[in-house]
Short mmCIF file of C-alpha atoms in Angstrom, two decimals:
data_model
loop_
_atom_site.label_atom_id
_atom_site.label_comp_id
_atom_site.label_asym_id
_atom_site.label_seq_id
_atom_site.Cartn_x
_atom_site.Cartn_y
_atom_site.Cartn_z
CA UNK A 179 -3.89 -5.80 2.94
CA UNK A 180 -2.12 -8.59 4.12
CA UNK A 181 -4.38 -9.24 2.09
CA UNK A 182 -5.12 -5.97 3.45
CA UNK A 183 -3.64 -6.08 6.74
CA UNK A 184 -6.21 -8.16 8.30
CA UNK A 185 -4.83 -5.87 10.59
CA UNK A 186 -5.77 -3.65 11.03
CA UNK A 187 -7.15 -2.26 11.10
CA UNK A 188 -9.24 -3.28 8.24
CA UNK A 189 -12.15 -3.98 10.41
CA UNK A 190 -13.42 -0.44 10.80
CA UNK A 191 -12.88 0.42 7.18
CA UNK A 192 -15.80 -1.44 5.63
CA UNK A 193 -18.87 0.60 6.30
CA UNK A 194 -21.92 -1.06 7.82
CA UNK A 195 -24.09 -0.30 4.83
CA UNK A 196 -21.66 -1.87 2.38
CA UNK A 197 -23.10 -5.33 2.95
CA UNK A 198 -26.39 -4.21 1.40
CA UNK A 199 -24.85 -3.11 -1.88
CA UNK A 200 -21.68 -5.16 -2.55
CA UNK A 201 -19.19 -3.29 -4.66
CA UNK A 202 -21.04 0.01 -4.68
CA UNK A 203 -20.09 1.93 -1.58
CA UNK A 204 -16.63 0.46 -1.51
CA UNK A 205 -15.92 2.45 -4.67
CA UNK A 206 -17.25 5.63 -3.16
CA UNK A 207 -15.59 5.10 0.21
CA UNK A 208 -12.13 4.87 -1.32
CA UNK A 209 -12.17 8.63 -1.86
CA UNK A 210 -12.66 9.27 1.83
CA UNK A 211 -10.93 6.42 3.62
CA UNK A 212 -8.19 6.45 0.99
CA UNK A 213 -6.08 3.38 0.45
CA UNK A 214 -7.27 0.70 2.83
CA UNK A 215 -10.90 0.61 1.71
CA UNK A 216 -9.95 0.50 -1.95
CA UNK A 217 -7.77 -2.49 -1.10
CA UNK A 218 -10.83 -4.20 0.32
CA UNK A 219 -13.17 -3.29 -2.51
CA UNK A 220 -14.90 -6.02 -4.47
CA UNK A 221 -14.42 -5.21 -8.12
CA UNK A 222 -14.10 -6.74 -11.52
CA UNK A 223 -10.34 -6.29 -11.56
CA UNK A 224 -8.53 -9.61 -11.75
CA UNK A 225 -4.95 -8.62 -12.48
CA UNK A 226 -3.69 -10.73 -9.56
CA UNK A 227 -4.86 -13.87 -11.30
CA UNK A 228 -4.13 -13.33 -14.99
CA UNK A 229 -1.39 -15.21 -16.78
CA UNK A 230 1.36 -12.62 -17.13
CA UNK A 231 4.41 -12.25 -19.35
CA UNK A 232 7.78 -13.16 -17.91
CA UNK A 233 9.21 -10.40 -15.73
CA UNK A 234 5.89 -8.64 -15.14
CA UNK A 235 4.97 -8.39 -11.44
CA UNK A 236 1.38 -8.94 -10.28
CA UNK A 237 0.24 -8.83 -13.89
CA UNK A 238 0.73 -5.06 -14.06
CA UNK A 239 2.25 -3.77 -17.28
CA UNK A 240 5.44 -1.83 -16.63
CA UNK A 241 5.94 -3.26 -13.14
CA UNK A 242 9.17 -5.18 -13.65
CA UNK A 243 11.21 -4.02 -10.65
CA UNK A 244 10.87 -2.29 -7.30
CA UNK A 245 11.79 1.08 -8.79
CA UNK A 246 8.82 0.96 -11.17
CA UNK A 247 6.33 1.44 -8.32
CA UNK A 248 6.83 5.21 -7.81
CA UNK A 249 6.89 5.78 -11.59
CA UNK A 250 3.62 3.92 -12.12
CA UNK A 251 2.01 5.74 -9.19
CA UNK A 252 3.08 9.12 -10.60
CA UNK A 253 1.69 8.16 -14.02
CA UNK A 254 -1.60 7.00 -12.46
CA UNK A 255 -1.97 10.30 -10.59
CA UNK A 256 -1.12 12.28 -13.73
CA UNK A 257 -3.76 10.38 -15.72
CA UNK A 258 -6.28 10.84 -12.90
CA UNK A 259 -5.74 14.60 -12.88
CA UNK A 260 -6.36 14.71 -16.61
CA UNK A 261 -9.46 12.51 -16.34
CA UNK A 262 -11.00 14.66 -13.59
CA UNK A 263 -10.16 18.03 -15.12
CA UNK A 264 -13.49 19.86 -15.44
CA UNK A 265 -15.41 16.80 -14.22
CA UNK A 266 -17.64 19.00 -12.04
CA UNK A 267 -19.28 20.39 -15.20
CA UNK A 268 -20.18 17.02 -16.71
CA UNK A 269 -23.63 15.39 -16.60
CA UNK A 270 -24.36 13.31 -13.49
CA UNK A 271 -23.75 9.88 -15.03
CA UNK A 272 -20.51 10.97 -16.71
CA UNK A 273 -19.30 12.43 -13.42
CA UNK A 274 -19.89 9.14 -11.59
CA UNK A 275 -18.29 7.11 -14.37
CA UNK A 276 -15.21 9.35 -14.41
CA UNK A 277 -14.73 9.06 -10.66
CA UNK A 278 -15.23 5.29 -10.76
CA UNK A 279 -12.76 4.92 -13.63
CA UNK A 280 -10.12 6.96 -11.81
CA UNK A 281 -10.77 4.90 -8.69
CA UNK A 282 -10.03 1.68 -10.56
CA UNK A 283 -6.86 3.07 -12.15
CA UNK A 284 -5.45 4.39 -8.88
CA UNK A 285 -6.37 1.30 -6.89
CA UNK A 286 -4.76 -0.96 -9.47
CA UNK A 287 -1.39 0.50 -8.46
CA UNK A 288 -2.21 1.29 -4.83
CA UNK A 289 -3.53 -2.20 -4.04
CA UNK A 290 -0.42 -3.84 -5.45
CA UNK A 291 1.88 -1.41 -3.62
CA UNK A 292 0.02 -1.88 -0.34
CA UNK A 293 0.36 -5.65 -0.64
CA UNK A 294 4.06 -5.52 -1.50
CA UNK A 295 5.06 -3.05 1.19
CA UNK A 296 3.44 -5.22 3.85
CA UNK A 297 4.61 -8.69 2.85
CA UNK A 298 7.72 -8.41 0.65
CA UNK A 299 10.99 -9.44 2.38
CA UNK A 300 13.15 -7.09 0.26
CA UNK A 301 13.47 -3.64 1.85
CA UNK A 302 13.98 -2.05 -1.56
CA UNK A 303 10.56 -3.27 -2.64
CA UNK A 304 9.03 -2.14 0.65
CA UNK A 305 10.50 1.36 0.36
CA UNK A 306 9.48 1.92 -3.26
CA UNK A 307 6.02 0.44 -2.76
CA UNK A 308 5.55 2.71 0.25
CA UNK A 309 6.49 5.74 -1.88
CA UNK A 310 3.84 4.67 -4.39
CA UNK A 311 1.22 4.36 -1.67
CA UNK A 312 2.05 7.83 -0.38
CA UNK A 313 1.86 9.29 -3.90
CA UNK A 314 -1.61 7.91 -4.52
CA UNK A 315 -2.79 8.70 -1.00
CA UNK A 316 -1.69 12.29 -1.30
CA UNK A 317 -3.69 12.75 -4.48
CA UNK A 318 -6.75 11.10 -2.93
CA UNK A 319 -6.52 13.61 -0.08
CA UNK A 320 -6.67 16.42 -2.63
CA UNK A 321 -9.77 14.97 -4.28
CA UNK A 322 -11.45 14.45 -0.90
CA UNK A 323 -11.20 18.18 -0.23
CA UNK A 324 -11.77 19.52 -3.75
CA UNK A 325 -14.60 22.06 -3.47
CA UNK A 326 -15.25 22.14 -7.24
CA UNK A 327 -15.82 18.37 -7.40
CA UNK A 328 -18.01 18.57 -4.29
CA UNK A 329 -20.24 21.28 -5.76
CA UNK A 330 -20.36 19.31 -9.01
CA UNK A 331 -21.70 16.33 -7.05
CA UNK A 332 -24.34 18.48 -5.37
CA UNK A 333 -25.40 19.89 -8.74
CA UNK A 334 -25.58 16.39 -10.20
CA UNK A 335 -27.77 15.16 -7.32
CA UNK A 336 -30.14 18.06 -7.86
CA UNK A 337 -30.36 17.53 -11.63
CA UNK A 338 -33.25 15.89 -13.46
CA UNK A 339 -30.87 13.23 -14.77
CA UNK A 340 -30.15 11.99 -11.24
CA UNK A 341 -33.60 10.43 -10.86
CA UNK A 342 -33.19 8.54 -14.13
CA UNK A 343 -29.86 6.97 -13.18
CA UNK A 344 -29.51 3.39 -11.98
CA UNK A 345 -29.74 2.82 -8.23
CA UNK A 346 -26.05 1.88 -8.05
CA UNK A 347 -24.93 5.12 -9.69
CA UNK A 348 -27.24 7.23 -7.50
CA UNK A 349 -25.98 5.48 -4.37
CA UNK A 350 -22.33 5.98 -5.32
CA UNK A 351 -22.82 9.68 -6.06
CA UNK A 352 -24.76 10.33 -2.86
CA UNK A 353 -22.30 8.42 -0.69
CA UNK A 354 -19.27 10.20 -2.17
CA UNK A 355 -20.84 13.58 -1.52
CA UNK A 356 -21.74 12.71 2.11
CA UNK A 357 -18.31 11.21 2.69
CA UNK A 358 -16.60 14.39 1.51
CA UNK A 359 -18.66 16.30 4.06
CA UNK A 360 -17.43 13.95 6.79
CA UNK A 361 -13.84 14.47 5.62
CA UNK A 362 -13.91 18.26 5.97
CA UNK A 363 -14.88 19.72 2.62
CA UNK A 364 -16.38 22.66 4.54
CA UNK A 365 -13.03 23.70 6.05
CA UNK A 366 -11.20 26.95 5.20
CA UNK A 367 -8.24 26.51 2.88
CA UNK A 368 -5.65 26.75 5.66
CA UNK A 369 -7.35 23.96 7.62
CA UNK A 370 -7.73 21.84 4.49
CA UNK A 371 -3.99 22.07 4.00
CA UNK A 372 -3.43 21.05 7.62
CA UNK A 373 -5.85 18.18 7.15
CA UNK A 374 -3.96 16.85 4.13
CA UNK A 375 -0.65 17.08 5.98
CA UNK A 376 -2.13 15.23 8.96
CA UNK A 377 -3.51 12.52 6.66
CA UNK A 378 -0.04 11.95 5.20
CA UNK A 379 1.43 11.76 8.70
CA UNK A 380 -1.30 9.40 9.90
CA UNK A 381 -0.77 7.09 6.94
CA UNK A 382 3.00 6.92 7.45
CA UNK A 383 2.80 6.51 11.23
CA UNK A 384 0.31 3.66 10.92
CA UNK A 385 2.51 1.86 8.44
CA UNK A 386 5.68 2.40 10.49
CA UNK A 387 4.04 1.00 13.62
CA UNK A 388 2.86 -2.14 11.83
CA UNK A 389 6.25 -2.61 10.15
CA UNK A 390 8.04 -2.34 13.47
CA UNK A 391 5.71 -4.95 14.97
CA UNK A 392 6.28 -7.28 12.03
CA UNK A 393 10.06 -6.93 12.18
CA UNK A 394 10.04 -7.73 15.90
CA UNK A 395 8.36 -11.07 15.14
CA UNK A 396 11.08 -12.22 12.74
CA UNK A 397 14.11 -14.22 13.86
CA UNK A 398 16.80 -11.69 14.86
CA UNK A 399 20.05 -11.48 12.94
CA UNK A 400 22.07 -11.81 16.16
CA UNK A 401 21.58 -12.25 19.87
CA UNK A 402 22.21 -8.52 20.35
CA UNK A 403 19.14 -7.65 18.26
CA UNK A 404 16.66 -9.89 20.02
CA UNK A 405 13.82 -8.84 22.32
CA UNK A 406 12.49 -11.89 24.07
CA UNK A 407 13.06 -14.55 26.71
CA UNK A 408 16.13 -16.75 27.17
CA UNK A 409 15.10 -20.25 28.25
CA UNK A 410 16.97 -23.59 28.59
CA UNK A 411 17.13 -25.31 25.22
CA UNK A 412 16.55 -28.72 26.80
CA UNK A 413 13.27 -27.48 28.28
CA UNK A 414 11.77 -26.29 25.00
CA UNK A 415 13.51 -28.40 22.35
CA UNK A 416 10.63 -30.82 21.95
CA UNK A 417 8.18 -27.96 21.44
CA UNK A 418 10.38 -26.10 18.95
CA UNK A 419 11.72 -29.08 16.98
CA UNK A 420 13.90 -28.08 14.04
CA UNK A 421 12.86 -24.42 14.46
CA UNK A 422 15.25 -24.15 17.40
CA UNK A 423 18.13 -23.94 14.93
CA UNK A 424 16.73 -20.65 13.59
CA UNK A 425 16.89 -18.88 16.96
CA UNK A 426 19.82 -17.24 18.78
CA UNK A 427 21.64 -19.41 21.31
CA UNK A 428 24.14 -18.91 24.09
CA UNK A 429 26.02 -21.20 26.42
CA UNK A 430 26.83 -24.85 25.77
CA UNK A 431 25.92 -28.32 26.93
CA UNK A 432 23.34 -28.54 29.69
CA UNK A 433 23.43 -24.74 30.19
CA UNK A 434 22.70 -23.87 26.56
CA UNK A 435 19.81 -21.45 26.15
CA UNK A 436 17.69 -20.33 23.22
CA UNK A 437 16.02 -16.93 22.82
CA UNK A 438 12.33 -16.74 21.95
CA UNK A 439 11.39 -13.40 20.32
CA UNK A 440 8.25 -11.82 21.73
CA UNK A 441 4.88 -12.42 20.07
CA UNK A 442 6.09 -15.12 17.69
CA UNK A 443 4.86 -18.60 16.85
CA UNK A 444 7.75 -20.02 18.85
CA UNK A 445 6.83 -18.10 21.99
CA UNK A 446 3.19 -19.06 21.54
CA UNK A 447 4.14 -22.73 21.14
CA UNK A 448 6.14 -22.68 24.38
CA UNK A 449 3.33 -20.97 26.29
CA UNK A 450 0.82 -23.57 25.15
CA UNK A 451 2.78 -26.83 25.18
CA UNK A 452 5.83 -26.70 27.47
CA UNK A 453 5.32 -28.26 30.91
CA UNK A 454 8.00 -26.20 32.68
CA UNK A 455 6.24 -23.31 34.44
CA UNK A 456 9.49 -21.33 34.79
CA UNK A 457 10.00 -21.32 31.02
CA UNK A 458 6.41 -20.26 30.39
CA UNK A 459 6.71 -17.53 33.03
CA UNK A 460 9.86 -16.09 31.43
CA UNK A 461 8.19 -15.99 28.00
CA UNK A 462 5.04 -14.41 29.39
CA UNK A 463 6.92 -11.75 31.37
CA UNK A 464 9.11 -10.89 28.39
CA UNK A 465 6.01 -10.24 26.31
CA UNK A 466 4.68 -7.86 28.96
CA UNK A 467 7.87 -5.77 28.94
CA UNK A 468 7.49 -2.01 28.68
CA UNK A 469 7.83 -0.76 25.11
CA UNK A 470 8.66 2.93 25.45
CA UNK A 471 9.18 3.52 21.72
CA UNK A 472 5.95 1.75 20.83
CA UNK A 473 4.01 3.80 23.36
CA UNK A 474 5.47 7.04 22.03
CA UNK A 475 4.54 6.11 18.47
CA UNK A 476 0.99 5.18 19.45
CA UNK A 477 0.60 8.40 21.45
CA UNK A 478 1.78 10.43 18.45
CA UNK A 479 -0.65 8.59 16.15
CA UNK A 480 -3.50 9.22 18.57
CA UNK A 481 -2.62 12.92 18.71
CA UNK A 482 -2.69 13.18 14.91
CA UNK A 483 -6.03 11.36 14.72
CA UNK A 484 -7.55 13.48 17.47
CA UNK A 485 -6.60 16.65 15.61
CA UNK A 486 -8.01 15.25 12.36
CA UNK A 487 -11.30 14.44 14.06
CA UNK A 488 -11.52 17.90 15.64
CA UNK A 489 -10.85 19.59 12.31
CA UNK A 490 -13.71 17.62 10.84
CA UNK A 491 -16.07 18.70 13.60
CA UNK A 492 -16.02 15.62 15.85
CA UNK A 493 -15.37 15.48 19.57
CA UNK A 494 -12.69 12.80 19.25
CA UNK A 495 -11.27 10.19 16.88
CA UNK A 496 -13.50 7.61 18.54
CA UNK A 497 -16.58 9.64 17.62
CA UNK A 498 -15.31 10.05 14.04
CA UNK A 499 -14.51 6.34 13.66
CA UNK A 500 -17.97 5.34 14.89
CA UNK A 501 -19.91 7.82 12.76
CA UNK A 502 -21.24 5.16 10.38
CA UNK A 503 -20.47 2.03 12.38
CA UNK A 504 -22.97 -0.30 13.98
CA UNK A 505 -22.89 1.30 17.44
CA UNK A 506 -22.63 4.89 16.14
CA UNK A 507 -20.97 6.32 19.27
CA UNK A 508 -18.13 5.49 21.72
CA UNK A 509 -20.61 5.40 24.62
CA UNK A 510 -22.55 2.58 22.99
CA UNK A 511 -19.31 0.70 22.32
CA UNK A 512 -18.41 0.95 26.00
CA UNK A 513 -21.86 -0.20 27.03
CA UNK A 514 -21.56 -3.23 24.75
CA UNK A 515 -18.10 -4.12 26.06
CA UNK A 516 -19.20 -3.76 29.69
CA UNK A 517 -22.26 -5.93 29.12
CA UNK A 518 -20.18 -8.53 27.28
CA UNK A 519 -17.66 -8.67 30.11
CA UNK A 520 -20.39 -9.20 32.69
CA UNK A 521 -21.74 -12.12 30.67
CA UNK A 522 -18.29 -13.67 30.21
CA UNK A 523 -16.91 -13.18 33.72
CA UNK A 524 -18.69 -16.09 35.48
CA UNK A 525 -17.50 -18.59 32.87
CA UNK A 526 -13.96 -17.22 33.00
CA UNK A 527 -13.86 -17.49 36.79
CA UNK A 528 -15.06 -21.10 36.63
CA UNK A 529 -12.42 -22.03 34.05
CA UNK A 530 -9.63 -20.37 36.06
CA UNK A 531 -10.71 -22.38 39.10
CA UNK A 532 -10.54 -25.62 37.09
CA UNK A 533 -7.09 -24.73 35.77
CA UNK A 534 -5.81 -23.95 39.28
CA UNK A 535 -7.14 -27.27 40.55
CA UNK A 536 -5.52 -29.15 37.67
CA UNK A 537 -2.21 -27.38 38.30
CA UNK A 538 -2.28 -28.48 41.92
CA UNK A 539 -3.26 -32.03 40.99
CA UNK A 540 -0.29 -32.28 38.64
CA UNK A 541 2.07 -31.00 41.30
CA UNK A 542 3.04 -27.92 39.31
CA UNK A 543 2.61 -25.48 42.17
CA UNK A 544 0.08 -24.01 44.50
CA UNK A 545 -3.42 -23.36 43.18
#
């Protein structure tokens, strides 16, 4: 989210085949990709748009405050456990309907929590919504690796009833079964437990990284908190306008400076519109500064994902991520990127030459 973290990371979550059957495989994929795909699913739910009673958040009954999120998530998981108890013994169509119903109930809370924890300014809401996401995600991990449900799906696919079911229901059942195989349903119990723990860690690390990036783009509370470039206020005042009052300052008179936080709309505005090359250079160099903490977090996330992929029988996370994507393998992705770069390079070189000539013509420095 953001609506689904356009970020993010959302890109690789919609499977290539989804476009052929809108709304079908999204439902099945939520059991294997967990929260983000279910946030992207097209469904008949419209609770975001209904007229709601006063005090009710996002049209969800019982969601009146931040602290209701974990309670609603726990209730949704409890109801899901009851709904899926013995589901592996039910007829094929009942099995699919039960899984789809549980999917809707869980995503009703998870989607709202995912939205709130990514966009709400109140840290209390963010914390409680994040707890709700983790609660639902943890249960989804259990279902992904539930051998009884998996064997129930196989039995249902082999039954005479399967051939009489609607195409949508058959597709959902088949895709859920195949997805569970990709997720590691074949693993011994000890490795399944490790897999679930890694999934929880991966989910939290991903969220923490994005939250840290978002916080760094907000105006800092004080000059001591800022990470960015200090530039003369007089140089950038026309580009910033009234926004300059929101940013930290130091000095006075002609020596007064303003701080532009990295990767913000203010920094971008200065880079694109301010004539002073020194100011632009300071902003650019500040944005290239070494981020040791960020690199450590990304390295840790990569390590977790590599281990997850290896547990599931893949050479690397890149191979796992591409298993059902358009290019199907990391080698093909690299070939595409290399070919694209070769096609783009001549045009880029020509444009850089034009920019250098224009810079020299304007007397802004050597080309």
